[in-house]
Amino acid sequence: MNNYGIDVWGDDNFIIKDGKVCLKYGNEPAIIDIVNTLQDDGYKGPIVLRFNHLIKKQIEQIYLNFNNAINEFEYNGTFNAVYPLKVNQFPGFVKHLVKFGKKLNYGLEAGSKAELLLAMAYNNEGSPITVNGFKDKELITMGFIAAEMGHNITLTIEGINELEVIIKTAKERGDNKPKPNIGLRVRLHSLGSGIWAKSGGINSKFGLNSTELIEAVGLLKENNLLDCFTMIHFHIGSQIHEIHPLKKALSEAGNIYVELRKMGALNLENIDLGGGLAIEYSQFQKSSQRNYTLSEYANDIVFILKMIATQKKEKEPNIYIESGRFVSASHAVLVAPVLELFSQEYSEEKLKLKEKNPQLIDELCDLYKNIKPSNALEYMHDSRDHLDSILTLFDLGYVDLQDRSNAEILVHLIGKKAISMLDSSHLVRMQKEVQEKYLVNFSIFQSLPDYWGLGQEFPIMPLDRLDTNPTNSATIWDITCDSDGEIAFDANKRPLFLHDIDVEKEDYFLGFFLVGAYQEVLGMKHNLFTHPTQVCIEVNKRGYEIESIIESQSIRDILEDLDYDIREIDEKIQDKISSSNLIDEKSKKNILGELFIFMHDNGYLKNI
Ligand SMILES: *Cc1c(COP(=O)(O)O)cnc(C)c1O
């Protein structure tokens, strides 16, 4: 039975029971039951489900593994973590994260003014805030204000010019006021690996090289700010596939740390290793995307830093990490209904055979009647050849449109029958000929932008019918008018099989998993499809509770976001309807009412 690789990517978060994907937590509710409840309450179209307990689990796992490593190696530094807001800033996620992180002193990382403001508003008292990325005077001033408010904040400097602004700001605001800590981002020569590896290396966009580090320490000393210098920081890229590059980078950074301390930076006590902790997106063991576990990651980091500090007789640094993807990816599941199967057009009822058919059509009928497992492959190939011949005859004017339609239907029906008779190894080989297109009510640009932009895969599976074998090799089409809005069947890398269903009679929902990191905020409003409805769910011993729902934006709100004056649109539509001579007076009001309802609803399809 196909379990869609749940044992590869699922991290023990999901379980299949009675043919349904269920949460492996509390009373183990089925996702499809949650979705059906929401549908009954009128929420149609795609939905992002957020599972609170999965946010908590990821945070606790990180602290647990690092604290175990610290105990095991008798490490003298502390472990600390901050969540980089850029990975998912949505309130349904961030507010839970802050709540669960409180007892662990889990902090926030900001990369812009807006994110810093969020951090200043929501961070737990005393938990660290780090600020990375390019900064202007205004952002630096916000950092000083945060320190004055009592936040434990570190501004990480990306270049000497930022340090100069900090020095100036410190002078302006006066010596006796609390100041933010200063971190220096180091430019390592070590490189990451994978599609997000651009953040490391000597040519990376960020950080200070060795000459600049020496210059920075000099400047800090000169201006009596060396005491504020507490941290060095690096980040070699996201979704680090293998542990080796990280270990190399860490050795490099560890040695920079001891060198800087030997230069007199005695308050330098922290190393921030950035993010990059990978998660497993693959549905197939053979294409697994990381070669290490969290416990290996934690052990390696603690061990390497311990070794360097011991060798160089320096204090063991406190460890900071900024994992974003690892913390947020698993909590969100996008659920989207299948609207249509392409081949549903080709049913037996649609066949309109004539009294007298061309010989090739009669032969197709025989193939369809007599197909059996032992000849299925052969008959299917024969039927394709017949179709080619009929299309040629059509071009030459020897058969008519009805014959052509009959041939197309018969070939599809033969294909379908053959599929049901063949085993999966044959199916994979024949996928090109037999694949089915599933039209799904969502936008890839909005909900899986990394698939569109980078080819990043995400686990996809139906939410029920998992006790029956899926027989269709499936290509997924989204509802945008863009041919890029497709996840094509890929026989070699990630063959996806789905069930043969009749959408007119039954619902069929697909789950897109691990979409909680980056996808929501990178999502684009292509065709003006906006963020789907979001639902926060608390799973418990009794079942589950729907904690909050944020509905997808209405069409009016989307247009307003584009800076249209929505009243002007109202007026224009009203004018056009009331001045039309095509619509009778009585209907005008009704038509306006109808449009009004649509405009206040979201733009996803309700059904077809
Ligand atoms: C993006 C980013 C992170 C988060 O990386 P993940 O791969 O999501 O863990 C952490 N630190 C910095 C500086 C970043 O730019």
Coordinates of C-alpha atoms and ligand atoms in Angstrom, one line a residue:
M1 CA 0.0 0.0 0.0
N2 CA 1.2 3.5 -0.8
N3 CA 2.0 5.5 2.3
Y4 CA 3.4 8.5 0.3
G5 CA 6.7 8.3 2.2
I6 CA 5.2 9.4 5.5
D7 CA 7.9 7.3 7.2
V8 CA 10.6 9.4 5.3
W9 CA 9.3 13.0 5.7
G10 CA 6.6 12.6 8.4
D11 CA 8.9 12.8 11.5
D12 CA 6.4 10.7 13.4
N13 CA 3.9 13.6 13.2
F14 CA 1.3 11.7 11.1
I15 CA -0.1 8.2 11.0
I16 CA -2.5 6.5 8.6
K17 CA -5.6 5.0 10.2
D18 CA -8.6 3.6 8.4
G19 CA -7.3 5.0 5.2
K20 CA -7.0 8.5 6.5
V21 CA -4.0 10.7 7.4
C22 CA -4.3 11.4 11.1
L23 CA -2.2 13.5 13.5
K24 CA -0.1 11.3 15.7
Y25 CA -0.9 13.3 18.8
G26 CA -3.6 13.4 21.4
N27 CA -6.7 11.6 20.2
E28 CA -5.2 11.3 16.7
P29 CA -7.9 13.1 14.7
A30 CA -8.0 12.6 11.0
I31 CA -7.1 15.7 8.9
I32 CA -10.0 15.0 6.5
D33 CA -12.5 15.2 9.4
I34 CA -11.2 18.6 10.4
V35 CA -11.5 19.7 6.8
N36 CA -15.0 18.4 6.4
T37 CA -16.1 20.3 9.5
L38 CA -14.6 23.5 8.0
Q39 CA -16.3 22.8 4.7
D40 CA -19.6 22.3 6.5
D41 CA -19.1 25.7 8.1
G42 CA -18.8 27.2 4.7
Y43 CA -15.0 27.5 4.3
K44 CA -14.5 26.3 0.7
G45 CA -11.3 26.5 -1.3
P46 CA -7.8 25.9 -0.1
I47 CA -7.0 26.1 3.7
V48 CA -3.8 26.3 5.6
L49 CA -4.1 24.3 8.8
R50 CA -1.7 25.2 11.6
F51 CA -1.1 22.6 14.3
N52 CA 0.1 24.3 17.5
H53 CA 1.6 21.2 19.0
L54 CA 4.0 20.8 16.1
I55 CA 5.4 24.3 16.8
K56 CA 6.0 23.3 20.4
K57 CA 7.6 20.0 19.4
Q58 CA 10.2 21.6 17.2
I59 CA 11.2 24.2 19.7
E60 CA 11.5 21.7 22.5
Q61 CA 13.4 19.2 20.3
I62 CA 16.1 21.8 19.6
Y63 CA 16.6 22.7 23.3
L64 CA 16.5 19.1 24.4
N65 CA 19.2 18.0 21.9
F66 CA 21.5 20.8 22.6
N67 CA 21.1 20.5 26.3
N68 CA 21.8 16.8 26.1
A69 CA 25.0 17.5 24.1
I70 CA 26.0 20.2 26.6
N71 CA 25.6 17.7 29.5
E72 CA 27.4 14.9 27.6
F73 CA 30.4 16.9 26.8
E74 CA 30.4 18.9 30.1
Y75 CA 30.3 22.0 28.1
N76 CA 30.6 25.3 30.1
G77 CA 28.7 27.6 27.7
T78 CA 24.9 27.9 27.5
F79 CA 22.6 27.1 24.6
N80 CA 20.3 29.8 23.2
A81 CA 18.1 30.1 20.2
V82 CA 16.2 32.8 18.3
Y83 CA 13.6 32.4 15.7
P84 CA 14.2 34.3 12.4
L85 CA 11.0 36.1 11.7
K86 CA 11.6 36.2 8.0
V87 CA 10.7 32.5 7.7
N88 CA 7.1 33.0 8.7
Q89 CA 5.8 36.2 10.2
F90 CA 2.1 35.3 10.3
P91 CA 0.5 35.9 13.7
G92 CA -1.1 32.5 13.9
F93 CA 2.4 31.1 14.0
V94 CA 4.4 33.7 15.8
K95 CA 2.1 34.2 18.7
H96 CA 2.1 30.5 19.5
L97 CA 5.9 30.3 19.0
V98 CA 6.4 33.1 21.6
K99 CA 4.1 31.4 24.0
F100 CA 5.7 28.0 23.8
G101 CA 9.2 29.6 23.9
K102 CA 8.7 31.5 27.1
K103 CA 10.0 28.9 29.5
L104 CA 13.0 28.2 27.4
N105 CA 13.9 31.9 26.9
Y106 CA 13.5 31.4 23.2
G107 CA 14.1 34.7 21.3
L108 CA 13.5 36.4 18.0
E109 CA 15.7 37.4 15.1
A110 CA 14.8 40.4 12.9
G111 CA 16.1 41.4 9.5
S112 CA 14.2 44.6 8.9
K113 CA 12.5 47.5 10.7
A114 CA 9.1 45.8 10.5
E115 CA 10.4 42.6 11.9
L116 CA 12.3 44.4 14.7
L117 CA 9.1 46.1 15.6
L118 CA 7.3 42.7 15.8
A119 CA 10.2 41.4 18.0
M120 CA 10.0 44.5 20.3
A121 CA 6.3 43.9 20.7
Y122 CA 6.0 40.2 21.1
N123 CA 9.4 38.9 22.4
N124 CA 9.3 37.4 25.9
E125 CA 10.9 39.6 28.5
G126 CA 14.6 38.9 28.8
S127 CA 14.7 36.5 25.8
P128 CA 17.4 37.5 23.2
I129 CA 16.7 39.5 20.1
T130 CA 19.2 39.5 17.3
V131 CA 19.1 41.9 14.3
N132 CA 20.9 40.9 11.1
G133 CA 20.9 42.3 7.6
F134 CA 21.7 45.7 6.3
K135 CA 20.9 48.6 8.6
D136 CA 20.4 52.3 8.3
K137 CA 20.5 54.9 11.1
E138 CA 16.8 54.5 11.7
L139 CA 17.0 50.7 12.2
I140 CA 20.1 51.2 14.5
T141 CA 18.2 53.8 16.5
M142 CA 15.3 51.3 16.9
G143 CA 17.9 48.9 18.3
F144 CA 19.0 51.5 20.8
I145 CA 15.4 52.1 21.8
A146 CA 14.8 48.4 22.3
A147 CA 17.8 48.3 24.6
E148 CA 16.5 51.3 26.5
M149 CA 13.2 49.5 26.9
G150 CA 15.1 46.7 28.5
H151 CA 15.3 44.2 25.7
N152 CA 18.3 41.9 25.5
I153 CA 19.2 42.9 22.0
T154 CA 22.3 42.4 19.8
L155 CA 22.8 44.3 16.6
T156 CA 24.9 42.2 14.2
I157 CA 27.1 44.4 12.0
E158 CA 27.4 43.5 8.3
G159 CA 30.0 46.1 7.4
I160 CA 32.3 48.8 8.9
N161 CA 30.0 51.6 7.9
E162 CA 27.2 50.2 10.1
L163 CA 29.6 50.2 13.0
E164 CA 30.4 53.8 12.4
V165 CA 26.7 54.6 12.6
I166 CA 26.4 52.7 15.8
I167 CA 29.3 54.6 17.3
K168 CA 27.7 57.9 16.3
T169 CA 24.3 56.9 17.6
A170 CA 25.8 55.8 20.9
K171 CA 27.4 59.2 21.3
E172 CA 24.2 61.0 20.5
R173 CA 22.1 59.0 22.9
G174 CA 24.5 59.5 25.8
D175 CA 26.8 57.3 27.8
N176 CA 24.6 56.5 30.7
K177 CA 21.8 54.9 28.6
P178 CA 21.6 51.2 28.0
K179 CA 23.1 50.2 24.7
P180 CA 22.4 47.2 22.4
N181 CA 25.1 44.5 22.3
I182 CA 27.1 44.5 19.2
G183 CA 27.7 41.4 17.1
L184 CA 30.0 41.1 14.1
R185 CA 29.0 39.0 11.2
V186 CA 32.1 37.2 10.0
R187 CA 32.7 36.4 6.3
L188 CA 34.0 32.8 6.2
H189 CA 35.7 31.1 3.4
S190 CA 33.8 27.9 4.0
L191 CA 30.8 27.4 1.8
G192 CA 27.4 25.7 2.4
S193 CA 25.9 23.3 0.0
G194 CA 22.5 22.9 -1.8
I195 CA 20.3 25.4 -3.5
W196 CA 20.3 27.9 -0.7
A197 CA 24.1 27.9 -0.1
K198 CA 24.8 31.4 -1.3
S199 CA 25.1 32.9 2.2
G200 CA 28.6 31.6 2.9
G201 CA 32.0 32.0 1.2
I202 CA 34.4 34.8 0.6
N203 CA 32.2 36.4 -2.0
S204 CA 29.0 36.2 0.0
K205 CA 26.8 39.2 0.4
F206 CA 27.3 39.5 4.1
G207 CA 29.9 39.9 6.7
L208 CA 33.4 41.2 7.6
N209 CA 36.6 39.8 6.3
S210 CA 39.6 39.4 8.5
T211 CA 41.0 42.8 7.8
E212 CA 37.7 44.4 8.5
L213 CA 37.3 42.4 11.8
I214 CA 40.6 43.8 13.0
E215 CA 39.6 47.3 12.0
A216 CA 36.2 46.8 13.8
V217 CA 37.8 45.8 17.0
G218 CA 40.2 48.8 16.7
L219 CA 37.2 51.2 16.2
L220 CA 35.3 49.7 19.1
K221 CA 38.3 50.1 21.4
E222 CA 38.9 53.7 20.3
N223 CA 35.3 54.6 21.0
N224 CA 35.1 52.8 24.4
L225 CA 32.5 50.4 23.0
L226 CA 34.5 47.2 23.1
D227 CA 32.5 46.1 26.2
C228 CA 29.4 46.0 24.0
F229 CA 30.9 43.6 21.5
T230 CA 29.5 40.2 22.7
M231 CA 28.9 38.0 19.7
I232 CA 30.1 36.8 16.3
H233 CA 27.7 35.5 13.8
F234 CA 27.7 33.6 10.6
H235 CA 25.1 31.8 8.5
I236 CA 26.2 29.5 5.7
G237 CA 22.8 29.0 4.0
S238 CA 19.4 27.4 4.4
Q239 CA 18.5 23.6 4.3
I240 CA 22.1 22.4 4.8
H241 CA 22.1 19.0 3.2
E242 CA 25.2 17.6 4.8
I243 CA 26.9 18.3 8.1
H244 CA 30.4 18.6 6.8
P245 CA 30.4 22.2 5.5
L246 CA 28.8 23.4 8.7
K247 CA 31.6 21.7 10.8
K248 CA 34.2 23.4 8.6
A249 CA 32.5 26.8 9.0
L250 CA 32.3 26.3 12.7
S251 CA 36.0 25.5 13.1
E252 CA 36.7 28.6 11.1
A253 CA 34.4 30.8 13.2
G254 CA 35.6 29.2 16.5
N255 CA 39.2 30.2 15.7
I256 CA 38.1 33.7 14.8
Y257 CA 36.3 33.8 18.2
V258 CA 39.5 32.9 20.1
E259 CA 41.6 35.3 18.1
L260 CA 39.3 38.2 18.8
R261 CA 39.3 37.4 22.5
K262 CA 43.0 37.3 22.5
M263 CA 42.9 40.8 20.9
G264 CA 41.1 42.0 24.1
A265 CA 37.5 41.5 23.2
L266 CA 36.8 40.0 26.6
N267 CA 33.0 40.4 26.6
L268 CA 32.9 38.3 23.4
E269 CA 31.2 35.2 24.8
N270 CA 28.7 34.2 22.1
I271 CA 28.8 32.4 18.8
D272 CA 25.7 32.6 16.6
L273 CA 25.7 29.9 13.9
G274 CA 22.7 31.2 12.1
G275 CA 20.1 28.8 10.7
G276 CA 20.3 26.1 8.1
L277 CA 19.1 23.1 10.0
A278 CA 17.5 21.0 7.3
I279 CA 14.2 19.1 7.3
E280 CA 13.4 16.1 5.2
Y281 CA 11.0 17.1 2.3
S282 CA 11.5 14.0 0.2
Q283 CA 8.8 11.3 -0.1
F284 CA 11.4 8.8 -1.2
Q285 CA 14.3 7.4 0.9
K286 CA 16.6 7.4 -2.1
S287 CA 16.4 11.1 -2.5
S288 CA 16.7 12.0 1.1
Q289 CA 17.7 15.6 1.7
R290 CA 19.9 15.6 4.7
N291 CA 22.5 13.3 6.0
Y292 CA 22.4 14.1 9.7
T293 CA 20.0 14.2 12.6
L294 CA 19.3 17.0 15.1
S295 CA 21.2 15.2 17.8
E296 CA 24.3 14.8 15.5
Y297 CA 24.1 18.4 14.6
A298 CA 24.0 19.5 18.3
N299 CA 26.7 17.1 19.3
D300 CA 29.0 18.2 16.5
I301 CA 28.6 21.9 17.3
V302 CA 29.2 21.5 21.0
F303 CA 32.1 19.1 20.5
I304 CA 33.9 21.4 18.0
L305 CA 33.6 24.5 20.1
K306 CA 34.7 22.7 23.2
M307 CA 37.8 21.4 21.3
I308 CA 38.8 24.8 20.0
A309 CA 38.3 26.5 23.4
T310 CA 40.3 23.9 25.2
Q311 CA 43.1 23.9 22.7
K312 CA 43.4 27.7 22.8
K313 CA 42.7 27.9 26.5
E314 CA 39.8 30.3 26.0
K315 CA 36.3 30.4 27.6
E316 CA 33.8 28.0 25.9
P317 CA 31.4 30.3 24.0
N318 CA 27.6 30.4 24.6
I319 CA 26.0 28.9 21.5
Y320 CA 23.2 30.7 19.6
I321 CA 21.3 29.3 16.7
E322 CA 18.7 30.8 14.4
S323 CA 16.9 27.9 12.9
G324 CA 13.8 29.0 11.0
R325 CA 12.9 26.3 8.6
F326 CA 13.3 23.5 11.1
V327 CA 11.0 25.2 13.6
S328 CA 8.2 26.3 11.3
A329 CA 8.0 23.9 8.3
S330 CA 6.1 21.1 9.8
H331 CA 3.3 23.0 11.6
A332 CA 1.5 24.0 8.4
V333 CA -0.4 21.8 6.0
L334 CA -2.1 23.2 3.0
V335 CA -5.3 21.4 2.1
A336 CA -6.8 21.9 -1.3
P337 CA -9.8 20.2 -3.1
V338 CA -9.5 18.5 -6.4
L339 CA -11.9 20.2 -8.8
E340 CA -11.6 18.1 -11.9
L341 CA -9.9 15.1 -13.5
F342 CA -8.9 15.8 -17.0
S343 CA -9.9 12.3 -18.3
Q344 CA -13.3 12.5 -16.8
E345 CA -14.3 13.9 -20.2
Y346 CA -13.6 10.4 -21.6
S347 CA -16.3 8.2 -20.0
E348 CA -18.1 5.3 -21.6
E349 CA -21.4 7.3 -21.6
K350 CA -19.9 9.9 -23.9
L351 CA -19.1 7.2 -26.5
K352 CA -21.5 7.7 -29.5
L353 CA -20.7 4.7 -31.8
K354 CA -22.4 4.7 -35.2
E355 CA -24.2 1.9 -36.9
K356 CA -21.2 1.5 -39.2
N357 CA -17.8 2.6 -37.9
P358 CA -14.5 2.9 -39.6
Q359 CA -12.6 -0.4 -39.2
L360 CA -10.0 1.1 -36.8
I361 CA -12.8 2.0 -34.4
D362 CA -14.2 -1.5 -34.5
E363 CA -10.7 -2.8 -33.7
L364 CA -10.5 -0.3 -30.8
C365 CA -13.8 -1.7 -29.5
D366 CA -12.4 -5.2 -29.7
L367 CA -9.3 -4.2 -27.8
Y368 CA -11.4 -2.6 -25.1
K369 CA -13.6 -5.7 -24.8
N370 CA -10.8 -8.3 -24.7
I371 CA -8.1 -6.6 -22.7
K372 CA -6.7 -8.7 -19.8
P373 CA -3.6 -8.6 -17.6
S374 CA -1.6 -10.8 -19.9
N375 CA -2.1 -8.5 -22.9
A376 CA -2.8 -5.2 -21.3
L377 CA 0.5 -3.6 -22.2
E378 CA 0.3 -4.8 -25.8
Y379 CA -3.3 -3.7 -26.3
M380 CA -2.6 -0.3 -24.9
H381 CA 0.3 0.3 -27.3
D382 CA -1.9 -1.0 -30.2
S383 CA -4.6 1.5 -29.2
R384 CA -2.1 4.4 -29.3
D385 CA -1.1 3.4 -32.8
H386 CA -4.7 3.2 -33.9
L387 CA -5.3 6.7 -32.5
D388 CA -2.3 8.0 -34.5
S389 CA -3.8 6.5 -37.6
I390 CA -7.2 7.9 -37.0
L391 CA -5.8 11.4 -36.4
T392 CA -4.0 11.1 -39.7
L393 CA -7.2 9.9 -41.4
F394 CA -9.0 12.9 -39.9
D395 CA -6.5 15.3 -41.2
L396 CA -7.0 13.8 -44.7
G397 CA -10.7 14.0 -44.4
Y398 CA -11.5 10.3 -44.3
V399 CA -13.1 10.2 -40.8
D400 CA -15.3 12.8 -39.1
L401 CA -15.3 14.5 -35.8
Q402 CA -17.6 11.9 -34.2
D403 CA -15.2 9.1 -35.2
R404 CA -12.3 11.1 -33.8
S405 CA -14.1 11.7 -30.5
N406 CA -15.0 8.0 -30.3
A407 CA -11.4 7.0 -30.9
E408 CA -10.1 9.4 -28.2
I409 CA -12.6 8.0 -25.7
L410 CA -11.8 4.4 -26.5
V411 CA -8.1 4.9 -26.2
H412 CA -8.5 6.6 -22.8
L413 CA -10.8 3.8 -21.6
I414 CA -8.3 1.2 -22.8
G415 CA -5.6 3.0 -21.0
K416 CA -7.6 3.2 -17.8
K417 CA -8.4 -0.5 -17.9
A418 CA -4.8 -1.4 -18.6
I419 CA -3.6 0.7 -15.7
S420 CA -5.9 -1.2 -13.3
M421 CA -4.3 -4.5 -14.6
L422 CA -0.7 -3.5 -14.5
D423 CA 1.7 -3.5 -11.6
S424 CA 3.4 -0.4 -10.5
S425 CA 6.8 -1.0 -12.2
H426 CA 5.0 -1.0 -15.5
L427 CA 3.0 2.0 -14.6
V428 CA 6.1 4.1 -13.8
R429 CA 7.5 3.3 -17.3
M430 CA 4.3 4.2 -19.0
Q431 CA 3.5 7.3 -17.1
K432 CA 3.7 9.6 -20.1
E433 CA 0.9 7.7 -21.9
V434 CA -1.4 7.2 -19.0
Q435 CA -1.0 10.2 -16.7
E436 CA -4.0 12.0 -15.3
K437 CA -4.2 15.7 -14.8
Y438 CA -5.8 16.8 -11.5
L439 CA -7.1 20.4 -11.4
V440 CA -6.6 21.5 -7.8
N441 CA -8.2 24.6 -6.2
F442 CA -5.0 26.5 -5.1
S443 CA -2.2 28.6 -6.6
I444 CA 1.3 27.2 -6.8
F445 CA 2.6 30.8 -6.9
Q446 CA 0.8 31.7 -3.7
S447 CA 1.2 28.5 -1.8
L448 CA 4.3 26.7 -3.0
P449 CA 6.5 29.5 -4.5
D450 CA 9.7 27.5 -3.9
Y451 CA 8.4 24.8 -6.1
W452 CA 7.9 27.3 -8.9
G453 CA 11.1 29.2 -8.3
L454 CA 13.6 26.5 -7.3
G455 CA 12.0 23.2 -7.9
Q456 CA 11.9 22.5 -4.2
E457 CA 9.6 19.5 -3.6
F458 CA 7.0 19.2 -0.9
P459 CA 5.3 16.0 0.3
I460 CA 1.9 15.7 -1.4
M461 CA -0.7 13.1 -0.6
P462 CA -4.5 12.5 -0.5
L463 CA -6.1 12.9 2.9
D464 CA -8.1 9.7 2.6
R465 CA -8.7 6.6 0.6
L466 CA -5.3 5.4 1.7
D467 CA -6.5 1.9 2.1
T468 CA -7.0 1.6 -1.7
N469 CA -4.3 1.7 -4.2
P470 CA -3.9 4.9 -6.3
T471 CA -3.7 4.0 -9.9
N472 CA -3.3 7.3 -11.8
S473 CA 0.2 8.8 -12.4
A474 CA -0.7 12.3 -11.5
T475 CA 0.1 15.8 -12.8
I476 CA -1.2 18.6 -10.6
W477 CA -2.6 21.8 -12.2
D478 CA -3.4 24.8 -10.1
I479 CA -6.1 27.3 -11.0
T480 CA -3.9 30.1 -12.2
C481 CA -3.9 30.9 -15.9
D482 CA -0.1 30.2 -16.1
S483 CA 1.4 27.1 -17.6
D484 CA 4.0 27.2 -14.8
G485 CA 1.2 26.5 -12.4
E486 CA 1.8 22.7 -12.7
I487 CA 3.6 20.0 -10.8
A488 CA 4.3 17.6 -13.6
F489 CA 4.4 13.8 -13.0
D490 CA 8.1 12.9 -12.7
A491 CA 8.6 9.2 -13.1
N492 CA 12.3 9.2 -12.1
K493 CA 12.5 11.7 -9.2
R494 CA 9.1 11.7 -7.5
P495 CA 6.3 9.7 -9.1
L496 CA 3.0 10.7 -7.6
F497 CA 0.0 8.4 -7.9
L498 CA -3.5 9.5 -7.0
H499 CA -6.8 7.8 -7.0
D500 CA -9.2 7.6 -9.8
I501 CA -12.2 9.4 -8.5
D502 CA -15.4 11.0 -9.8
V503 CA -15.4 14.5 -8.5
E504 CA -19.0 15.0 -9.4
K505 CA -19.9 12.3 -6.8
E506 CA -17.2 12.5 -4.2
D507 CA -14.7 15.0 -2.6
Y508 CA -11.0 14.4 -2.9
F509 CA -8.6 16.6 -0.9
L510 CA -4.8 16.8 -1.3
G511 CA -2.5 17.7 1.5
F512 CA 0.6 19.6 0.8
F513 CA 2.9 19.2 3.8
L514 CA 5.8 21.0 5.4
V515 CA 4.7 24.4 3.9
G516 CA 5.2 26.4 7.1
A517 CA 8.6 27.8 6.3
Y518 CA 9.1 30.6 3.7
Q519 CA 6.1 29.6 1.5
E520 CA 3.5 31.7 3.1
V521 CA 5.4 34.9 3.1
L522 CA 7.1 34.4 -0.3
G523 CA 3.8 33.6 -1.9
M524 CA 2.8 35.8 -4.8
K525 CA -0.6 37.1 -5.7
H526 CA -0.4 35.9 -9.3
N527 CA -3.8 36.2 -10.9
L528 CA -4.8 37.9 -7.6
F529 CA -5.1 34.6 -5.7
T530 CA -4.3 35.6 -2.2
H531 CA -3.2 33.8 1.0
P532 CA -5.7 30.9 1.7
T533 CA -7.9 30.9 4.8
Q534 CA -5.8 30.0 7.9
V535 CA -7.0 27.8 10.8
C536 CA -5.1 27.3 14.1
I537 CA -5.9 23.9 15.6
E538 CA -5.3 22.6 19.0
V539 CA -5.2 18.8 19.1
N540 CA -6.0 17.3 22.5
K541 CA -7.1 14.2 24.2
R542 CA -10.7 14.6 23.3
G543 CA -10.0 15.3 19.6
Y544 CA -9.3 18.8 18.4
E545 CA -10.4 22.4 18.8
I546 CA -10.5 25.0 16.1
E547 CA -8.8 27.8 18.0
S548 CA -9.0 30.6 15.4
I549 CA -9.8 31.2 11.7
I550 CA -8.4 34.0 9.6
E551 CA -10.4 34.1 6.4
S552 CA -8.7 34.5 3.0
Q553 CA -8.8 38.2 1.9
S554 CA -11.9 39.2 0.0
I555 CA -11.7 40.4 -3.6
R556 CA -12.3 44.0 -2.4
D557 CA -9.4 43.8 0.0
I558 CA -7.1 42.4 -2.7
L559 CA -7.9 45.2 -5.0
E560 CA -7.4 47.7 -2.2
D561 CA -4.0 46.2 -1.5
L562 CA -3.1 47.1 -5.1
D563 CA -4.0 50.7 -4.1
Y564 CA -7.2 50.8 -6.0
D565 CA -9.9 53.1 -4.5
I566 CA -12.5 50.5 -3.8
R567 CA -15.3 53.1 -3.7
E568 CA -14.3 54.2 -7.2
I569 CA -14.7 50.6 -8.4
D570 CA -18.1 50.4 -6.7
E571 CA -19.2 53.6 -8.4
K572 CA -18.0 52.6 -11.8
I573 CA -19.7 49.3 -11.6
Q574 CA -22.9 50.9 -10.3
D575 CA -22.9 53.5 -13.1
K576 CA -22.3 51.0 -15.7
I577 CA -25.2 48.8 -14.6
S578 CA -27.6 51.6 -14.0
S579 CA -26.9 53.2 -17.3
S580 CA -27.1 50.0 -19.3
N581 CA -30.0 49.6 -21.7
L582 CA -29.3 45.9 -22.0
I583 CA -30.5 45.1 -18.4
D584 CA -34.1 45.8 -17.5
E585 CA -34.7 48.1 -14.5
K586 CA -36.0 45.3 -12.3
S587 CA -32.9 43.2 -12.7
K588 CA -30.4 46.0 -12.1
K589 CA -30.7 45.8 -8.3
N590 CA -30.4 42.1 -8.2
I591 CA -27.3 42.1 -10.4
L592 CA -25.7 44.6 -8.1
G593 CA -26.5 42.5 -5.1
E594 CA -25.0 39.4 -6.8
L595 CA -21.8 41.2 -7.6
F596 CA -21.7 42.6 -4.1
I597 CA -21.7 39.2 -2.6
F598 CA -18.9 38.0 -4.8
M599 CA -16.7 41.0 -4.1
H600 CA -16.9 40.3 -0.4
D601 CA -15.8 36.8 -0.8
N602 CA -12.4 35.4 -1.6
G603 CA -11.4 34.7 -5.2
Y604 CA -10.8 31.0 -5.0
L605 CA -13.2 28.7 -6.9
K606 CA -16.1 27.4 -4.9
N607 CA -16.8 24.5 -7.2
I608 CA -17.2 23.9 -10.9
Ligands
LIG1 C1 17.4 33.1 6.8 C2 18.2 33.1 7.9 C3 18.1 32.2 9.0 C4 17.1 31.1 8.9 O1 17.6 30.0 8.2 P1 16.9 28.6 8.2 O2 17.5 27.8 7.1 O3 15.4 28.9 7.9 O4 17.1 28.0 9.5 C5 18.9 32.4 10.1 N1 19.8 33.4 10.1 C6 20.0 34.3 9.1 C7 21.0 35.3 9.3 C8 19.2 34.2 8.0 O5 19.4 35.0 7.0

